[in-house]
Amino acid sequence: MIGVRSLEKEYHVGDHVVRALRGVTLDIAGGEFVTVVGPSGSGKSTFMHILGCLDRPTRGQYLLGGRDVSTLPHDELARVRNETIGFVFQGFNLLSRTSALENVELPLLYTRKGAVKAAERRDRARRALAAVGLTDREEHHPNQLSGGQQQRVAIARALVNEPSLLLADEPTGNLDTATSHEVMEVFAKLRAERGITIVVITHERDIAAWGTRTIDFKDGVVVSDQQHQPSMGSHTPVSA
Amino acid sequence: MNRLRALHPSIDIGFKALTRNRLQTGLTMLGITVGVATVLAMMAVGAGAQRSIEQQVRAAGLNQLTIKAGNWKPKTEDSGGAVAHQGDAEDTMRLPVEELMPVLPDAGDPFAGAADILPIDFHPEDDPMEKHDHPLAWQRLGDLEAGLGAATTLSFADAEAIRQLPGVQYVAGGVHGNARVHYRPDGAPEKRWFTRMHGTDLHLLDIKRTWTLRSGRFFTEEEQDDKAMVLVLGSVVAEKVFGEKVDPVGKELMLWNQNFRVIGVVTSASWVVRPAAGDDEFDAVYMPYTTTHQLLNLTKLNDITVTASSTGEVSDVSKRITELLRQRHNITNEKPDDFTISTQATRAITTGGLPPNVAAAIAGNVKELERVTLEQLAGTLERASGTMRWLLAAVAAVSLLVGGIGIMNITLLSVTERTKEIGLRMAVGARGRDVTRQFLTEAVAISLAGGAVGVVLGLVASYLISSTLRWATVVSPGSVLIAFGVSAAVGVLFGWYPARRAAELDPIDALRHE
């Protein structure tokens, strides 16, 4: 599914060159639930941005579904983001004064593989909301929803275009523990039901435990990469 | 189609953003509103001028013919230069009459019959050193020296005969000259005004369709038959002699030392022709031609003005009049006419500074004539409305510029406020051009909303211009569309930069923006 080879990323801050990634090589198979951990400045966010086609590596290769996307032009990257990748952010990033349903529809406005009719858009958005258990919140605006509900709307939005890769950047950073685990349970369920590849950045060890594999970043390199059994499966009831 | 659908939510989102900043949006719209309103008013004035041309052509009469005493033909190449201006009767009549002696119509005339003995090329008033203490030249010399002599052949009977011709609508014979009117208010100093005098027919008002009676009335058939001492004043005379606020109807005026009663004031109903001192129509006084004939001991007419029932008949009517007058004046086949028939169009050509051969080449082709007349009127109107339009154009340009800068400002504000949203949209697959379109839509939405208000304001402005300034204005659906187009163009033009800036944002930075 994903293969990165000798991935390097440099930023220029004034006269200084910040080397955010210093050669990362790894593969992620389809259906893996990967959690990425590491301290601030370890390069995990940069890694995520490159995986999400929001940024391009300075050197190295990024193969997504067998295709080298590290050198694609902006418009092509936008297309990849739209069709292949779903994003979930720490701050939810929902449009205010816009209903949950309309928020979920957003990616369908930019679809290029064929016209998506308004009725179909609505229909797909409803199904995505149902998949995250928010059928009764379709017309609610973000400010009428709890944090956990908002993040689930954001997940529905990430799912609506049926991506094969779901990227989440600190999805539980703004949530309390109980709600965090609710959200992680949604991820686990999606992986189990749909076989979506999921990559979650977090700095909380108990959140990282939800994955099947944990990659540890430090100073722009991978310092540990371990397969493990998810500590709490999707079947496990959530405790408060 | 997909784009259109994608546009709809953008518009929705755009309008939401606009309602969030209601005050800013309103102020931004104001500039566009004023700009569009002035653009519309500008076009309304322009179109109004255009429409006025057509109305003037119709009103001022392409169906009008004037028969003047004497012959006049444009000089042409093949005529060998033999015929030139013989000077029409009216010119001859512009005599230096500043020192006209008052005289009674029935006073003894020692020079009666002098016309028979005086050589025509001698004029008693040619000598500038001559003290003009003799009686009025017209009365003394009769028709001949009044310019109604040898060249003058038109009579009231001719006018009556023309009246009977088919296709003829109105006929008014006229005798013209200069005169000084005196007004002696009780106890106040005498007021004088030197002006044109027209002895005319009661049908003149029907022919002059651009005239209107400011007060009073034109003279009646009885007054014409009775040679009544009544005067209708042109508005310039009325204002110069009586002042602007006084209605002269019923007042007494002296002319040729005779008392005349003022019965009406005529002025222009058209904004194209403004009464001015020195013009022939409104710096003038009118009386029944019978009265003129009686007082000045005349029998002939300077000219006869005729209107044809329709414009298309002008040529036919002209032909019939020519035949009739040649017959009445006993002109044999070899001799030239002793009169000249001109139409509105030929007058425009012959006074338009065209070389005579060109004028002759054009003459006869009625359609060409009408076109030339139209162009000449258009020229006049162009000058008249030009200043107004330049003023409006300047106001429009400035306010559209200010409005455009306002739109740029509010769109930049919107881009800054919604940087995070832009980042999100990019993350879910929006390309740069999608973002550009969204903000352009927003900018155009403001400018179109401003434009819509501007159109309403422009309609009001056009109405006010025509009602207060008496300028003709025409607002066509096309000009409303253009006004909308201008506002949309301003939106695109000034929304472009902020929209591009939004599209060029780095998605990661945009997402991190707080």
Short mmCIF file of N, CA, C and O in Angstrom, two decimals, chain B residues 4 24 33 508:
data_model
loop_
_atom_site.label_atom_id
_atom_site.label_comp_id
_atom_site.label_asym_id
_atom_site.label_seq_id
_atom_site.Cartn_x
_atom_site.Cartn_y
_atom_site.Cartn_z
N LEU B 4 -20.78 23.65 -12.15
CA LEU B 4 -21.93 24.44 -11.74
C LEU B 4 -22.43 24.00 -10.38
O LEU B 4 -22.73 24.81 -9.52
N GLN B 24 -19.30 45.81 6.82
CA GLN B 24 -18.24 45.92 5.80
C GLN B 24 -18.80 45.66 4.42
O GLN B 24 -18.48 46.36 3.46
N THR B 33 -22.33 50.39 -5.91
CA THR B 33 -23.68 50.90 -6.15
C THR B 33 -23.65 52.25 -6.84
O THR B 33 -24.29 52.45 -7.87
N ILE B 508 -0.56 23.05 4.35
CA ILE B 508 -0.15 22.74 5.72
C ILE B 508 -0.18 24.00 6.59
O ILE B 508 -0.75 24.01 7.68
#
